[in-house]
Coordinates of C-alpha atoms in Angstrom, one line a residue:
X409 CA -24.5 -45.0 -0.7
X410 CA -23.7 -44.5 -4.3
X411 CA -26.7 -46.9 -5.0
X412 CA -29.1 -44.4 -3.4
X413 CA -28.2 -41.7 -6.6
X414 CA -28.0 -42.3 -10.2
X415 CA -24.5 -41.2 -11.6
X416 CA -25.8 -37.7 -12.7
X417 CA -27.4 -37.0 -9.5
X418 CA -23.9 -37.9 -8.0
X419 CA -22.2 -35.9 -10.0
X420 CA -24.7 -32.9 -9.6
X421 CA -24.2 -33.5 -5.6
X422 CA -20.1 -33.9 -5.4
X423 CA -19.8 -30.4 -7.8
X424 CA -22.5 -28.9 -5.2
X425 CA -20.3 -30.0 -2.4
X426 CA -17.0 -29.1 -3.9
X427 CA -18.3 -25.6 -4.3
X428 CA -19.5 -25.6 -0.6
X429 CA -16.0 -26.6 0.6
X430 CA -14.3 -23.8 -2.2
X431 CA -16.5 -21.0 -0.3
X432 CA -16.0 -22.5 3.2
X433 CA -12.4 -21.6 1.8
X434 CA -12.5 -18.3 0.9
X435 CA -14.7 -16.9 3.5
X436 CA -11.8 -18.5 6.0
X437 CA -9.3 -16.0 4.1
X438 CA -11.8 -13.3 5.4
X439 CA -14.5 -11.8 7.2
X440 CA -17.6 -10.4 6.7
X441 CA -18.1 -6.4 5.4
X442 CA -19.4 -4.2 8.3
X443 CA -20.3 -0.9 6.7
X444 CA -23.0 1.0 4.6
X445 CA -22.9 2.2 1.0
X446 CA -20.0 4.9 1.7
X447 CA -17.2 2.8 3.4
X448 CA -16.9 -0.6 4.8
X449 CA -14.2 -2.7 6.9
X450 CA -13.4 -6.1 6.9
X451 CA -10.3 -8.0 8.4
X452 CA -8.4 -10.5 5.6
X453 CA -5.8 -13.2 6.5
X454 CA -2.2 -13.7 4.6
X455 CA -0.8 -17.6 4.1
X456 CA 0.4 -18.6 7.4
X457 CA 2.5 -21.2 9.2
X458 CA 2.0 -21.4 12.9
X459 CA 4.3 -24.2 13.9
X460 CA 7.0 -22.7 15.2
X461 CA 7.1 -21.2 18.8
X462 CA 6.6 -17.2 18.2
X463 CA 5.6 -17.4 14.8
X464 CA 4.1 -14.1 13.6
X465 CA 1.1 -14.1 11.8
X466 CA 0.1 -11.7 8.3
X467 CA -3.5 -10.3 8.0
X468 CA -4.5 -6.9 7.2
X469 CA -7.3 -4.1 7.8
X470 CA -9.1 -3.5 4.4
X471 CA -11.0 -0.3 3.8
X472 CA -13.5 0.2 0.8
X473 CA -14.7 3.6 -0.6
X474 CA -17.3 4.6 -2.7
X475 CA -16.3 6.7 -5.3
X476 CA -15.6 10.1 -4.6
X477 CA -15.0 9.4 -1.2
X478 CA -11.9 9.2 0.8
X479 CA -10.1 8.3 4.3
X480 CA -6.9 9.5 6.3
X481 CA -3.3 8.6 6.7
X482 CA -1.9 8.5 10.4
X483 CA -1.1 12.6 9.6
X484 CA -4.3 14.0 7.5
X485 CA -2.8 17.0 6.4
X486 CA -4.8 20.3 6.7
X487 CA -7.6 18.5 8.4
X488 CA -9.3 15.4 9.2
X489 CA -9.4 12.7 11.6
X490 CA -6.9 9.7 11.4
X491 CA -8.4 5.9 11.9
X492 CA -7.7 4.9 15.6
X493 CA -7.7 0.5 15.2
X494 CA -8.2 -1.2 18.8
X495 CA -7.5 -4.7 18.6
X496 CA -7.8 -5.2 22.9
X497 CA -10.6 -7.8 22.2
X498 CA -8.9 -10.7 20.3
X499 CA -8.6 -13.7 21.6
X500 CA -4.4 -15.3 22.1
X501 CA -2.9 -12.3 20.3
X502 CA 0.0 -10.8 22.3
X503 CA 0.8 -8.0 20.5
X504 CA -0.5 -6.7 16.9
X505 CA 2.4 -4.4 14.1
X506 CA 0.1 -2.2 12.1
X507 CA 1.7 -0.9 8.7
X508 CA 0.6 2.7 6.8
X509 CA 0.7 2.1 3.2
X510 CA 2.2 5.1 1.3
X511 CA -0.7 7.6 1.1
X512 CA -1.9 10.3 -1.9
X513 CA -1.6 13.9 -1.8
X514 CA -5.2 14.9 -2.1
X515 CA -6.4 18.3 -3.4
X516 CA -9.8 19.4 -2.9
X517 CA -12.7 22.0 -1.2
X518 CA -11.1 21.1 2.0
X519 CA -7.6 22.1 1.2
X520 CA -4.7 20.1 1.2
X521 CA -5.3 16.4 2.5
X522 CA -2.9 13.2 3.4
X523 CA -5.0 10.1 2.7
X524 CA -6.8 7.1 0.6
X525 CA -9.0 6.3 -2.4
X526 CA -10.8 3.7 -3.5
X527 CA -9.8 0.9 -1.1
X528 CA -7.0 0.7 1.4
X529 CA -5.5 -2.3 3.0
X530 CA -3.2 -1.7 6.8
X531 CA -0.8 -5.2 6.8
X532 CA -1.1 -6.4 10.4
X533 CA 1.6 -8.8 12.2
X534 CA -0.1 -10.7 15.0
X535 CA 2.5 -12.3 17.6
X536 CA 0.4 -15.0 19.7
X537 CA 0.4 -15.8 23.0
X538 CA 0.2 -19.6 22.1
X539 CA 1.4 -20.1 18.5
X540 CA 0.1 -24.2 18.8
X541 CA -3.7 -22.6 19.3
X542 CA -6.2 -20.2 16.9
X543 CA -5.8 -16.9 17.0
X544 CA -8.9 -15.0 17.2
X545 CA -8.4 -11.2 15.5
X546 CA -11.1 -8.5 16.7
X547 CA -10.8 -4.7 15.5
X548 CA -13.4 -1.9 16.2
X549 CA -12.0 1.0 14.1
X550 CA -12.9 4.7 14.4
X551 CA -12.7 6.8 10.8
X552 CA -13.7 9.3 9.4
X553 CA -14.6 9.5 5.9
X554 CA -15.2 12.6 2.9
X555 CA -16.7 13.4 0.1
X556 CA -18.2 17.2 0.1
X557 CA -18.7 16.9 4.1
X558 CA -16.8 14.3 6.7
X559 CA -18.6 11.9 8.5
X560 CA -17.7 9.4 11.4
X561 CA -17.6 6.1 10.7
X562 CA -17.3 2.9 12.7
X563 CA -17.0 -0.7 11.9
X564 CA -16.1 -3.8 13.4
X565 CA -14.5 -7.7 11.9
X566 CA -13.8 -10.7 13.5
X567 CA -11.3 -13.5 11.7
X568 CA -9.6 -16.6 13.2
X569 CA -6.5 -17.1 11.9
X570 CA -5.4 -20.3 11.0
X571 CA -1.9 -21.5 9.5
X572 CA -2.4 -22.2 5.9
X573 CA -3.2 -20.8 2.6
X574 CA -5.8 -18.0 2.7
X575 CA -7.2 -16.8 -0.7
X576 CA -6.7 -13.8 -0.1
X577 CA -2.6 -13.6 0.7
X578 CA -2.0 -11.8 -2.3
X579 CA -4.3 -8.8 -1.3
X580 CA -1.6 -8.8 2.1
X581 CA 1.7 -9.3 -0.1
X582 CA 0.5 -6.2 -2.2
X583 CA -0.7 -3.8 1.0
X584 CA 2.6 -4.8 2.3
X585 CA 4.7 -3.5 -1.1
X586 CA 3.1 -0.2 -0.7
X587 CA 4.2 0.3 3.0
X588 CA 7.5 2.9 2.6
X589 CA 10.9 0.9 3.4
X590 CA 13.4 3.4 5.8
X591 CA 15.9 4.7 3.9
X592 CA 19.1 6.2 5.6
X593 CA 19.7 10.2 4.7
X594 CA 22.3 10.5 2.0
X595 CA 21.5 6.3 1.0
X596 CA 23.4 6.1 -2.5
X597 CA 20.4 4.1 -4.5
X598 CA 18.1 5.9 -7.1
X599 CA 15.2 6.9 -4.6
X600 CA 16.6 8.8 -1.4
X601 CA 16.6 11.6 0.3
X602 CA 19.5 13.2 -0.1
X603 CA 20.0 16.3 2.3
X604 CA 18.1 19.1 3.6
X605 CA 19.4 22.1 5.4
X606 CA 17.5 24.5 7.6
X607 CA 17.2 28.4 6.3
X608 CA 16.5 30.3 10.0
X609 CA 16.4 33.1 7.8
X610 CA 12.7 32.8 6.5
X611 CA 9.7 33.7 9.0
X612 CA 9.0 31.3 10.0
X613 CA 12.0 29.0 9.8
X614 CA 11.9 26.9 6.8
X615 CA 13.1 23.4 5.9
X616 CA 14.5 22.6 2.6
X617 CA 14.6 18.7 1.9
X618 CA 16.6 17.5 -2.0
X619 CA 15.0 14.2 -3.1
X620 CA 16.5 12.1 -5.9
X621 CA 14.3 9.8 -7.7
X622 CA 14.6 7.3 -10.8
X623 CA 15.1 9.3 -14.1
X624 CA 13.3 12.4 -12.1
X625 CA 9.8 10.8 -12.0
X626 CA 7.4 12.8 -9.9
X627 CA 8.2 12.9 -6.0
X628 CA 5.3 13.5 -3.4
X629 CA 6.9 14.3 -0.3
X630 CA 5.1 14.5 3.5
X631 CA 6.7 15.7 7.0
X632 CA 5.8 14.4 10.5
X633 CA 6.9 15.7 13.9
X634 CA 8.0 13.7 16.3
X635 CA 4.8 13.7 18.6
X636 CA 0.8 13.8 17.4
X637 CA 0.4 17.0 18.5
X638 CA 2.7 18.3 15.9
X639 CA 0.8 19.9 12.8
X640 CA 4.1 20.6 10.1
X641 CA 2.9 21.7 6.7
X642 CA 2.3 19.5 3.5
X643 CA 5.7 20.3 1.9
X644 CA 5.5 21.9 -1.6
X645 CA 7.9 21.5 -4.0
X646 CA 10.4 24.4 -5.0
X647 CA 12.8 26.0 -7.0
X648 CA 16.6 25.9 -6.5
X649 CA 17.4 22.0 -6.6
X650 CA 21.0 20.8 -7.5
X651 CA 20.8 19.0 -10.7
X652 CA 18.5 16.0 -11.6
X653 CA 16.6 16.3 -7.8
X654 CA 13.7 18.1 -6.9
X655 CA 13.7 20.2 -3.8
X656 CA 11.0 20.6 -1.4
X657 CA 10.2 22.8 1.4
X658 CA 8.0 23.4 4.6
X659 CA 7.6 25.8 6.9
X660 CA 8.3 25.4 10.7
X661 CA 4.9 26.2 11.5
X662 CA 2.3 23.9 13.7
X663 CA 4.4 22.9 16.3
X664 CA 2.6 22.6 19.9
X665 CA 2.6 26.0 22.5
X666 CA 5.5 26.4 23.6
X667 CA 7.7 23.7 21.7
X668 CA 11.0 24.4 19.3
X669 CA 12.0 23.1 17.0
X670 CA 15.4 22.6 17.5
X671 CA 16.8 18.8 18.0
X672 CA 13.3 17.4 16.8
X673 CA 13.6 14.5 14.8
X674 CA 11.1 14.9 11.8
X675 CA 10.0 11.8 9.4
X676 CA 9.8 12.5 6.2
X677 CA 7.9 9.9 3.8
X678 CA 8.6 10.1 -0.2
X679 CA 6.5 8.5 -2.6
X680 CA 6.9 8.2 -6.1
X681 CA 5.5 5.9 -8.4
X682 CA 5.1 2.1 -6.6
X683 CA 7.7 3.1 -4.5
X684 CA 8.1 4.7 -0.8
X685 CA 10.9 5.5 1.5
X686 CA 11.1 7.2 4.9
X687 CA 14.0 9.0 6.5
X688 CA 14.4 10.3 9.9
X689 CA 15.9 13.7 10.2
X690 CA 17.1 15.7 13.1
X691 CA 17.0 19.3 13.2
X692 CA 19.7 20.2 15.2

């Protein structure tokens, strides 16, 4: 064959297919956008090995946002809707682990928000039913995104994942730094919750949560109730913290008809920096 081609023309022909194969490549490591010029979806793999019987395989949800505009956390804050991900269509996936990377505190005409900038990546681990065959991924998520007025949005991605390296692992390994590690109450390391205490006393009832961080840098803190229906307020930070941690409260306010408060267990997320931690709390 290499007498049909003179050397240049083979040269010209093995650098055309060597860039074929490179983009074969990186499209494997991802699939299409499906989206308009607001917001898009697309589902990326990690570098996986799917030898071993139950392996668990790394991809991730990625989000992109026009400027200006913006998306939810699981718990939006004063309002919004939070992205619902249905997976029930892939093909040999048993189960799929979704992870919330550590959201902003966002401050604008509509109030007080819990959410995402820019672009947003939700690490997935996908256990398959077969771990010696593919593993077809299929999401259709619901979202809702904002600049100066919310709108629905919809997308959908399809990705077979494959063991191997995928260009784009170290978009996963970063999305999955930025999803808050638990973090006992009390934990002795720089960046922990360290107590709260329950003052019955204010109307409502108020909770008061003491957060040490790493040479006092900047603490944003968030409160969750144990169920969805539960609407707890964007804690603000206060006065009255013991020395070198900042003190935070929220109010008691939001809870569903009819429900107390008393022995819920509330999750509290800190972020700060690079860094995120949750801790579980009981109010007893």
């Amino acid at each position: 064959m290499s007498a049909m081609f003179p050397p240049v023309l083979r040269q010209s022909l093995f650098a055309t297919f060597a860039l074929a194969a490179m983009a074969q490549t990186v499209a494997a490591g991802a699939s299409g956008w499906d989206g308009d010029d607001k917001s898009g979806i697309r589902l990326i793999a990690g570098s996986n090995t799917t030898e071993a019987a139950g392996s668990v395989l790394r991809a991730g949800v990625e989000i992109r946002l026009a400027t200006g505009w913006k998306t939810y956390w699981r718990y939006p804050g004063d309002s919004g809707v939070p992205p619902h991900f249905d997976f029930e269509k892939s093909d040999n996936v048993k189960s799929v682990n979704l992870s919330w990377p550590a959201p902003q505190r966002i401050t604008d005409s509509e109030g007080v928000t819990i959410g995402y900038k820019d672009a947003v990546v939700f690490p997935l681990k996908i256990e398959p039913k077969d771990a010696t065959k593919p593993v077809v991924l299929r999401v259709k998520l619901d979202y809702a995104v904002c600049e100066k007025l919310c709108i629905p949005a919809q997308g959908q991605a399809e990705l077979t994942l494959k063991s191997g390296h995928a260009e784009t692992n170290g978009v996963i390994a970063a999305a999955e730094k930025k999803v808050p590690h638990a973090n006992p109450l009390g934990a002795n390391t720089p960046f922990s919750i360290k107590a709260f205490r329950r003052d019955d006393s204010a109307k409502p009832a108020r909770v008061l949560v003491d957060v040490a961080s790493p040479g006092g840098a900047p603490v944003t803190l968030f409160a969750e109730g144990p169920a969805s229906d539960w609407a707890l307020p964007i804690p603000e930070e206060t006065e009255g913290a013991p020395a070198g941690l900042q003190r935070f409260s929220f109010a008691l306010d939001g809870m569903p008809p009819g429900k107390s408060a008393d022995g819920a267990n509330i999750k509290l997320t800190a972020v700060s920096g690079q860094d995120a931690i949750e801790t579980t709390i009981r109010l007893d």
